[in-house]
mmCIF file of C-alpha atoms in Angstrom:
data_model
loop_
_atom_site.group_PDB
_atom_site.id
_atom_site.type_symbol
_atom_site.label_atom_id
_atom_site.label_comp_id
_atom_site.label_asym_id
_atom_site.label_seq_id
_atom_site.Cartn_x
_atom_site.Cartn_y
_atom_site.Cartn_z
ATOM 1 C CA MET U 1489 -25.219 -23.805 6.707
ATOM 2 C CA LYS U 1490 -24.022 -20.357 6.427
ATOM 3 C CA ASN U 1491 -20.933 -19.262 4.197
ATOM 4 C CA ILE U 1492 -18.025 -16.878 3.709
ATOM 5 C CA GLY U 1493 -16.047 -17.055 0.158
ATOM 6 C CA ILE U 1494 -12.935 -14.608 -0.076
ATOM 7 C CA ASP U 1495 -10.962 -13.624 -2.969
ATOM 8 C CA LEU U 1496 -7.478 -12.446 -1.531
ATOM 9 C CA GLY U 1497 -6.804 -9.763 -4.365
ATOM 10 C CA SER U 1498 -3.791 -8.091 -4.504
ATOM 11 C CA ARG U 1499 -5.072 -4.831 -4.684
ATOM 12 C CA TYR U 1500 -8.702 -5.536 -2.961
ATOM 13 C CA VAL U 1501 -10.395 -8.061 -0.695
ATOM 14 C CA LYS U 1502 -14.113 -9.242 -2.201
ATOM 15 C CA LEU U 1503 -16.056 -10.737 0.398
ATOM 16 C CA VAL U 1504 -19.331 -12.394 -0.595
ATOM 17 C CA LYS U 1505 -22.050 -13.938 2.229
ATOM 18 C CA GLU U 1506 -24.304 -16.597 1.800
ATOM 19 C CA SER U 1507 -27.186 -17.094 4.247
ATOM 20 C CA ASN U 1508 -30.977 -18.147 3.696
ATOM 21 C CA GLY U 1509 -30.193 -18.070 -0.170
ATOM 22 C CA SER U 1510 -28.877 -14.666 -0.139
ATOM 23 C CA ILE U 1511 -25.911 -13.659 -1.268
ATOM 24 C CA GLU U 1512 -24.127 -10.461 -0.029
ATOM 25 C CA TYR U 1513 -21.297 -8.484 -1.286
ATOM 26 C CA ASN U 1514 -18.262 -6.771 0.441
ATOM 27 C CA ILE U 1515 -15.490 -5.480 -0.807
ATOM 28 C CA PHE U 1516 -12.335 -4.089 1.074
ATOM 29 C CA ASP U 1517 -8.629 -2.255 0.090
ATOM 30 C CA THR U 1518 -6.376 -5.006 0.544
ATOM 31 C CA VAL U 1519 -3.736 -3.387 3.000
ATOM 32 C CA SER U 1520 -7.015 -2.176 5.062
ATOM 33 C CA PHE U 1521 -8.308 -5.263 5.155
ATOM 34 C CA TYR U 1522 -5.115 -7.324 6.757
ATOM 35 C CA LYS U 1523 -5.227 -4.524 9.362
ATOM 36 C CA GLN U 1524 -8.657 -4.480 10.497
ATOM 37 C CA PHE U 1525 -9.531 -8.385 10.037
ATOM 38 C CA ILE U 1526 -6.607 -10.669 10.173
ATOM 39 C CA ALA U 1527 -5.986 -11.721 13.755
ATOM 40 C CA ARG U 1528 -2.892 -13.307 15.775
ATOM 41 C CA ASN U 1529 -3.032 -15.558 18.833
ATOM 42 C CA GLY U 1530 0.674 -16.784 19.453
ATOM 43 C CA ALA U 1531 1.510 -18.906 16.211
ATOM 44 C CA GLU U 1532 -2.548 -18.788 14.947
ATOM 45 C CA THR U 1533 -3.450 -16.425 12.390
ATOM 46 C CA TYR U 1534 -7.085 -16.216 11.552
ATOM 47 C CA ILE U 1535 -10.009 -13.983 10.072
ATOM 48 C CA ASP U 1536 -11.710 -12.172 12.887
ATOM 49 C CA THR U 1537 -15.724 -12.746 11.717
ATOM 50 C CA ASN U 1538 -16.443 -10.533 15.158
ATOM 51 C CA LYS U 1539 -15.050 -7.946 13.903
ATOM 52 C CA LEU U 1540 -16.448 -8.424 10.124
ATOM 53 C CA GLY U 1541 -20.105 -8.727 12.309
ATOM 54 C CA LEU U 1542 -20.464 -12.512 11.833
ATOM 55 C CA SER U 1543 -20.971 -15.171 13.901
ATOM 56 C CA ASP U 1544 -18.962 -18.102 14.336
ATOM 57 C CA ASP U 1545 -21.250 -20.274 12.617
ATOM 58 C CA TYR U 1546 -19.906 -19.281 9.069
ATOM 59 C CA LYS U 1547 -17.944 -21.887 7.110
ATOM 60 C CA ILE U 1548 -15.483 -19.846 5.591
ATOM 61 C CA VAL U 1549 -13.147 -20.574 2.489
ATOM 62 C CA ALA U 1550 -10.652 -18.390 0.446
ATOM 63 C CA THR U 1551 -8.838 -18.008 -2.494
ATOM 64 C CA GLY U 1552 -6.845 -15.448 -4.757
ATOM 65 C CA TYR U 1553 -3.102 -13.886 -4.044
ATOM 66 C CA GLY U 1554 -2.734 -13.767 -0.710
ATOM 67 C CA ARG U 1555 -3.805 -17.217 0.035
ATOM 68 C CA ASN U 1556 -0.192 -18.694 0.789
ATOM 69 C CA LEU U 1557 0.401 -15.969 2.459
ATOM 70 C CA MET U 1558 -0.092 -16.773 5.859
ATOM 71 C CA SER U 1559 -2.017 -19.947 7.346
ATOM 72 C CA PHE U 1560 -5.367 -19.303 8.066
ATOM 73 C CA SER U 1561 -7.091 -21.619 10.877
ATOM 74 C CA ASN U 1562 -10.285 -20.856 10.472
ATOM 75 C CA VAL U 1563 -10.066 -21.048 6.830
ATOM 76 C CA GLU U 1564 -10.387 -23.519 4.152
ATOM 77 C CA ILE U 1565 -7.467 -22.200 0.912
ATOM 78 C CA ILE U 1566 -8.688 -23.609 -2.154
ATOM 79 C CA SER U 1567 -7.251 -22.188 -5.474
ATOM 80 C CA GLU U 1568 -7.686 -19.733 -7.748
ATOM 81 C CA ILE U 1569 -8.074 -22.000 -10.905
ATOM 82 C CA LYS U 1570 -11.225 -23.659 -9.099
ATOM 83 C CA ALA U 1571 -12.241 -20.816 -7.301
ATOM 84 C CA HIS U 1572 -13.213 -19.006 -10.842
ATOM 85 C CA PHE U 1573 -14.000 -22.141 -12.463
ATOM 86 C CA ARG U 1574 -16.525 -22.819 -10.345
ATOM 87 C CA GLY U 1575 -17.733 -19.627 -9.848
ATOM 88 C CA ALA U 1576 -18.335 -19.169 -13.535
ATOM 89 C CA LEU U 1577 -20.267 -22.314 -13.054
ATOM 90 C CA LYS U 1578 -22.573 -21.139 -10.173
ATOM 91 C CA GLN U 1579 -23.352 -17.828 -11.989
ATOM 92 C CA THR U 1580 -24.004 -19.200 -15.544
ATOM 93 C CA GLY U 1581 -25.008 -22.391 -15.344
ATOM 94 C CA ASN U 1582 -23.207 -23.278 -18.247
ATOM 95 C CA ASP U 1583 -20.388 -26.400 -17.915
ATOM 96 C CA SER U 1584 -18.565 -25.393 -20.864
ATOM 97 C CA PHE U 1585 -16.594 -22.713 -21.678
ATOM 98 C CA ILE U 1586 -13.091 -20.513 -21.542
ATOM 99 C CA LEU U 1587 -13.123 -18.191 -19.077
ATOM 100 C CA ILE U 1588 -10.657 -15.187 -19.356
ATOM 101 C CA ASP U 1589 -9.473 -13.837 -15.652
ATOM 102 C CA ILE U 1590 -7.818 -10.346 -15.120
ATOM 103 C CA GLY U 1591 -6.489 -9.835 -12.006
ATOM 104 C CA GLY U 1592 -4.876 -7.135 -10.795
ATOM 105 C CA GLN U 1593 -1.096 -9.043 -11.059
ATOM 106 C CA ASP U 1594 -2.141 -11.946 -13.226
ATOM 107 C CA SER U 1595 -3.657 -12.959 -16.198
ATOM 108 C CA LYS U 1596 -5.076 -16.449 -16.542
ATOM 109 C CA VAL U 1597 -7.610 -18.780 -19.195
ATOM 110 C CA ILE U 1598 -9.494 -21.718 -18.186
ATOM 111 C CA LEU U 1599 -10.561 -24.459 -20.670
ATOM 112 C CA GLY U 1600 -13.632 -26.197 -18.928
ATOM 113 C CA LYS U 1601 -15.883 -28.836 -20.319
ATOM 114 C CA GLU U 1602 -18.501 -30.611 -18.914
ATOM 115 C CA GLY U 1603 -18.013 -29.533 -15.447
ATOM 116 C CA TYR U 1604 -14.772 -29.890 -15.379
ATOM 117 C CA ILE U 1605 -11.640 -27.983 -15.669
ATOM 118 C CA GLU U 1606 -9.762 -29.553 -18.469
ATOM 119 C CA ASP U 1607 -6.729 -27.000 -18.926
ATOM 120 C CA PHE U 1608 -5.670 -23.895 -18.389
ATOM 121 C CA ILE U 1609 -2.664 -21.145 -18.887
ATOM 122 C CA MET U 1610 -1.369 -18.101 -16.359
ATOM 123 C CA ASN U 1611 0.566 -14.842 -17.503
ATOM 124 C CA ASP U 1612 2.230 -14.036 -13.892
ATOM 125 C CA LYS U 1613 5.234 -13.162 -15.459
ATOM 126 C CA CYS U 1614 4.538 -9.693 -17.311
ATOM 127 C CA ALA U 1615 2.048 -7.099 -15.848
ATOM 128 C CA ALA U 1616 0.780 -5.498 -19.773
ATOM 129 C CA SER U 1617 -1.975 -7.524 -19.240
ATOM 130 C CA THR U 1618 -3.141 -6.838 -16.005
ATOM 131 C CA GLY U 1619 -5.610 -4.605 -13.773
ATOM 132 C CA ARG U 1620 -2.454 -3.117 -12.434
ATOM 133 C CA PHE U 1621 -1.186 -2.038 -15.985
ATOM 134 C CA ALA U 1622 -4.746 -0.121 -16.884
ATOM 135 C CA GLU U 1623 -4.338 1.674 -13.186
ATOM 136 C CA ASN U 1624 -1.135 2.615 -13.901
ATOM 137 C CA ALA U 1625 -1.772 3.837 -17.384
ATOM 138 C CA CYS U 1626 -4.835 6.155 -16.453
ATOM 139 C CA SER U 1627 -2.297 7.270 -13.735
ATOM 140 C CA VAL U 1628 0.194 8.531 -16.458
ATOM 141 C CA LEU U 1629 -2.566 9.442 -18.679
ATOM 142 C CA GLY U 1630 -4.860 11.421 -15.442
ATOM 143 C CA ILE U 1631 -7.761 9.447 -16.388
ATOM 144 C CA SER U 1632 -10.416 7.196 -14.586
ATOM 145 C CA ILE U 1633 -10.819 3.453 -14.999
ATOM 146 C CA ASP U 1634 -14.311 4.295 -15.654
ATOM 147 C CA GLU U 1635 -12.851 7.094 -18.522
ATOM 148 C CA LEU U 1636 -10.735 4.180 -19.695
ATOM 149 C CA SER U 1637 -13.493 1.573 -20.298
ATOM 150 C CA LYS U 1638 -15.234 3.803 -22.974
ATOM 151 C CA MET U 1639 -12.274 4.897 -25.280
ATOM 152 C CA GLN U 1640 -11.953 2.306 -28.328
ATOM 153 C CA HIS U 1641 -11.906 4.961 -30.998
ATOM 154 C CA ASN U 1642 -9.030 5.130 -33.351
ATOM 155 C CA PRO U 1643 -6.330 3.496 -31.160
ATOM 156 C CA ALA U 1644 -2.665 4.785 -30.603
ATOM 157 C CA ASN U 1645 -0.315 1.854 -31.818
ATOM 158 C CA LEU U 1646 1.456 1.570 -28.568
ATOM 159 C CA SER U 1647 4.714 -0.673 -29.624
ATOM 160 C CA SER U 1648 6.060 -1.575 -25.874
ATOM 161 C CA THR U 1649 5.581 -5.080 -25.325
ATOM 162 C CA CYS U 1650 6.817 -4.755 -21.339
ATOM 163 C CA ALA U 1651 4.458 -2.565 -18.992
ATOM 164 C CA VAL U 1652 7.423 -0.111 -17.483
ATOM 165 C CA PHE U 1653 9.316 1.061 -20.804
ATOM 166 C CA CYS U 1654 4.918 1.573 -22.153
ATOM 167 C CA GLU U 1655 4.723 4.323 -18.693
ATOM 168 C CA SER U 1656 7.518 6.136 -20.833
ATOM 169 C CA GLU U 1657 5.681 5.195 -23.860
ATOM 170 C CA LEU U 1658 2.602 6.894 -23.240
ATOM 171 C CA ILE U 1659 4.357 10.206 -22.258
ATOM 172 C CA GLY U 1660 6.115 10.204 -25.455
ATOM 173 C CA LEU U 1661 2.730 10.030 -27.004
ATOM 174 C CA MET U 1662 0.974 12.926 -24.950
ATOM 175 C CA ALA U 1663 4.331 15.245 -25.511
ATOM 176 C CA SER U 1664 4.063 14.581 -29.279
ATOM 177 C CA GLY U 1665 -0.373 15.849 -29.495
ATOM 178 C CA VAL U 1666 -1.026 12.359 -29.290
ATOM 179 C CA GLU U 1667 -4.317 13.013 -28.168
ATOM 180 C CA ILE U 1668 -6.022 11.219 -24.594
ATOM 181 C CA GLU U 1669 -8.603 9.293 -26.210
ATOM 182 C CA SER U 1670 -6.471 7.933 -29.012
ATOM 183 C CA ILE U 1671 -4.093 6.663 -26.099
ATOM 184 C CA ALA U 1672 -6.161 5.424 -23.744
ATOM 185 C CA ALA U 1673 -7.996 3.372 -26.582
ATOM 186 C CA GLY U 1674 -4.343 1.744 -27.492
ATOM 187 C CA ILE U 1675 -4.260 0.777 -23.553
ATOM 188 C CA ASN U 1676 -7.331 -1.544 -24.063
ATOM 189 C CA LYS U 1677 -6.279 -2.477 -27.610
ATOM 190 C CA SER U 1678 -2.358 -3.130 -26.669
ATOM 191 C CA ILE U 1679 -4.149 -5.186 -23.110
ATOM 192 C CA ALA U 1680 -6.285 -7.460 -25.442
ATOM 193 C CA LYS U 1681 -3.503 -7.985 -27.821
ATOM 194 C CA ARG U 1682 -1.181 -9.417 -25.030
ATOM 195 C CA LEU U 1683 -4.490 -11.580 -23.527
ATOM 196 C CA LEU U 1684 -4.555 -13.353 -27.498
ATOM 197 C CA PRO U 1685 -1.773 -15.935 -27.251
ATOM 198 C CA LEU U 1686 -3.850 -17.104 -23.894
ATOM 199 C CA ILE U 1687 -7.213 -17.210 -25.509
ATOM 200 C CA LYS U 1688 -5.920 -19.026 -28.920
ATOM 201 C CA SER U 1689 -4.218 -22.153 -26.695
ATOM 202 C CA PHE U 1690 -7.709 -23.451 -26.693
ATOM 203 C CA GLN U 1691 -10.892 -23.329 -28.250
ATOM 204 C CA ALA U 1692 -14.653 -23.257 -26.828
ATOM 205 C CA ASP U 1693 -18.370 -21.448 -28.636
ATOM 206 C CA THR U 1694 -19.096 -19.837 -25.225
ATOM 207 C CA ILE U 1695 -16.265 -17.399 -23.721
ATOM 208 C CA TYR U 1696 -16.618 -15.423 -20.525
ATOM 209 C CA ALA U 1697 -14.800 -12.765 -18.428
ATOM 210 C CA SER U 1698 -13.973 -12.529 -15.211
ATOM 211 C CA GLY U 1699 -11.787 -9.975 -12.642
ATOM 212 C CA GLY U 1700 -12.344 -6.480 -12.414
ATOM 213 C CA VAL U 1701 -11.275 -5.523 -15.391
ATOM 214 C CA ALA U 1702 -13.699 -7.614 -17.321
ATOM 215 C CA ASN U 1703 -15.799 -4.545 -16.863
ATOM 216 C CA ASN U 1704 -14.052 -2.503 -19.231
ATOM 217 C CA LYS U 1705 -16.217 -2.702 -22.242
ATOM 218 C CA SER U 1706 -13.917 -1.967 -24.602
ATOM 219 C CA LEU U 1707 -11.401 -3.822 -24.041
ATOM 220 C CA ILE U 1708 -13.893 -6.783 -23.967
ATOM 221 C CA LEU U 1709 -14.902 -5.260 -27.730
ATOM 222 C CA PHE U 1710 -11.501 -5.590 -28.823
ATOM 223 C CA ILE U 1711 -10.758 -9.148 -27.202
ATOM 224 C CA SER U 1712 -13.941 -10.381 -29.337
ATOM 225 C CA GLN U 1713 -12.603 -8.547 -32.150
ATOM 226 C CA LEU U 1714 -9.293 -9.906 -32.274
ATOM 227 C CA ILE U 1715 -10.520 -13.549 -31.870
ATOM 228 C CA GLY U 1716 -13.925 -13.425 -33.905
ATOM 229 C CA LYS U 1717 -15.779 -14.508 -31.313
ATOM 230 C CA ASN U 1718 -18.176 -12.716 -28.638
ATOM 231 C CA VAL U 1719 -16.886 -12.636 -24.820
ATOM 232 C CA THR U 1720 -19.365 -11.773 -22.278
ATOM 233 C CA PRO U 1721 -18.499 -10.537 -19.078
ATOM 234 C CA LEU U 1722 -19.981 -12.183 -15.987
ATOM 235 C CA ASN U 1723 -22.474 -10.818 -13.836
ATOM 236 C CA ASN U 1724 -20.221 -10.138 -10.805
ATOM 237 C CA PRO U 1725 -16.768 -10.282 -12.652
ATOM 238 C CA GLN U 1726 -14.990 -8.930 -9.894
ATOM 239 C CA PHE U 1727 -16.134 -11.537 -7.227
ATOM 240 C CA ASN U 1728 -16.259 -14.088 -9.207
ATOM 241 C CA GLY U 1729 -13.729 -16.039 -7.175
ATOM 242 C CA ALA U 1730 -15.009 -15.580 -4.049
ATOM 243 C CA LEU U 1731 -18.400 -16.696 -5.570
ATOM 244 C CA GLY U 1732 -16.088 -19.891 -6.663
ATOM 245 C CA CYS U 1733 -15.183 -20.153 -2.906
ATOM 246 C CA LEU U 1734 -18.982 -20.823 -1.548
ATOM 247 C CA PRO U 1735 -20.590 -24.551 -2.372
ATOM 248 C CA LEU U 1736 -22.555 -24.626 -6.017
#
């Protein structure tokens, strides 16, 4: 069986192709993906596999932020919680863990026990613990996401609990002479602190992180320090949801 797993994220679409035991990884800007590869035939909406360079014998399973925006005739849809949990199972071989997923628009924590989802909690109301907040903060500071990932020393204290007001606070800190490195470290610690109540809802010895933000080494360090346990990013954190759409 040939399989395609797609995570229709708010910023990026992640696509994995599994064939003959090998997996190929692809990433697209979300808007560009919809323009290029989403086709319509009357009332029918489908993913154009020909434009993706795929044969019609692939089974397509999708998840993500965009899964409910349209109904696809040639795609099976599964929930983000199921996809991310299955992705962690597939990548680690472990069946009991906490998974912290930091997406572009929301963050979620999933508790898995003995191969099943026991519980989960989401924050989809506040942007201050999401990838979009990190991107916006980097734009204000004039640094890249990669640079943000390296900044962990002498974190400035950010008092704002709202992503919108926090941007104004960043500008104020720069105007008052606080070093960019310190402000950036403060952003990482601020995101970690906002994730803390979600993570503390559950108990497990093994904790993984997924989502593109899991590549932020300084953020992972701050989360680990705050909860007193090591947090391990998955090998392919940004593709975890797409991998979870593939058969186990």
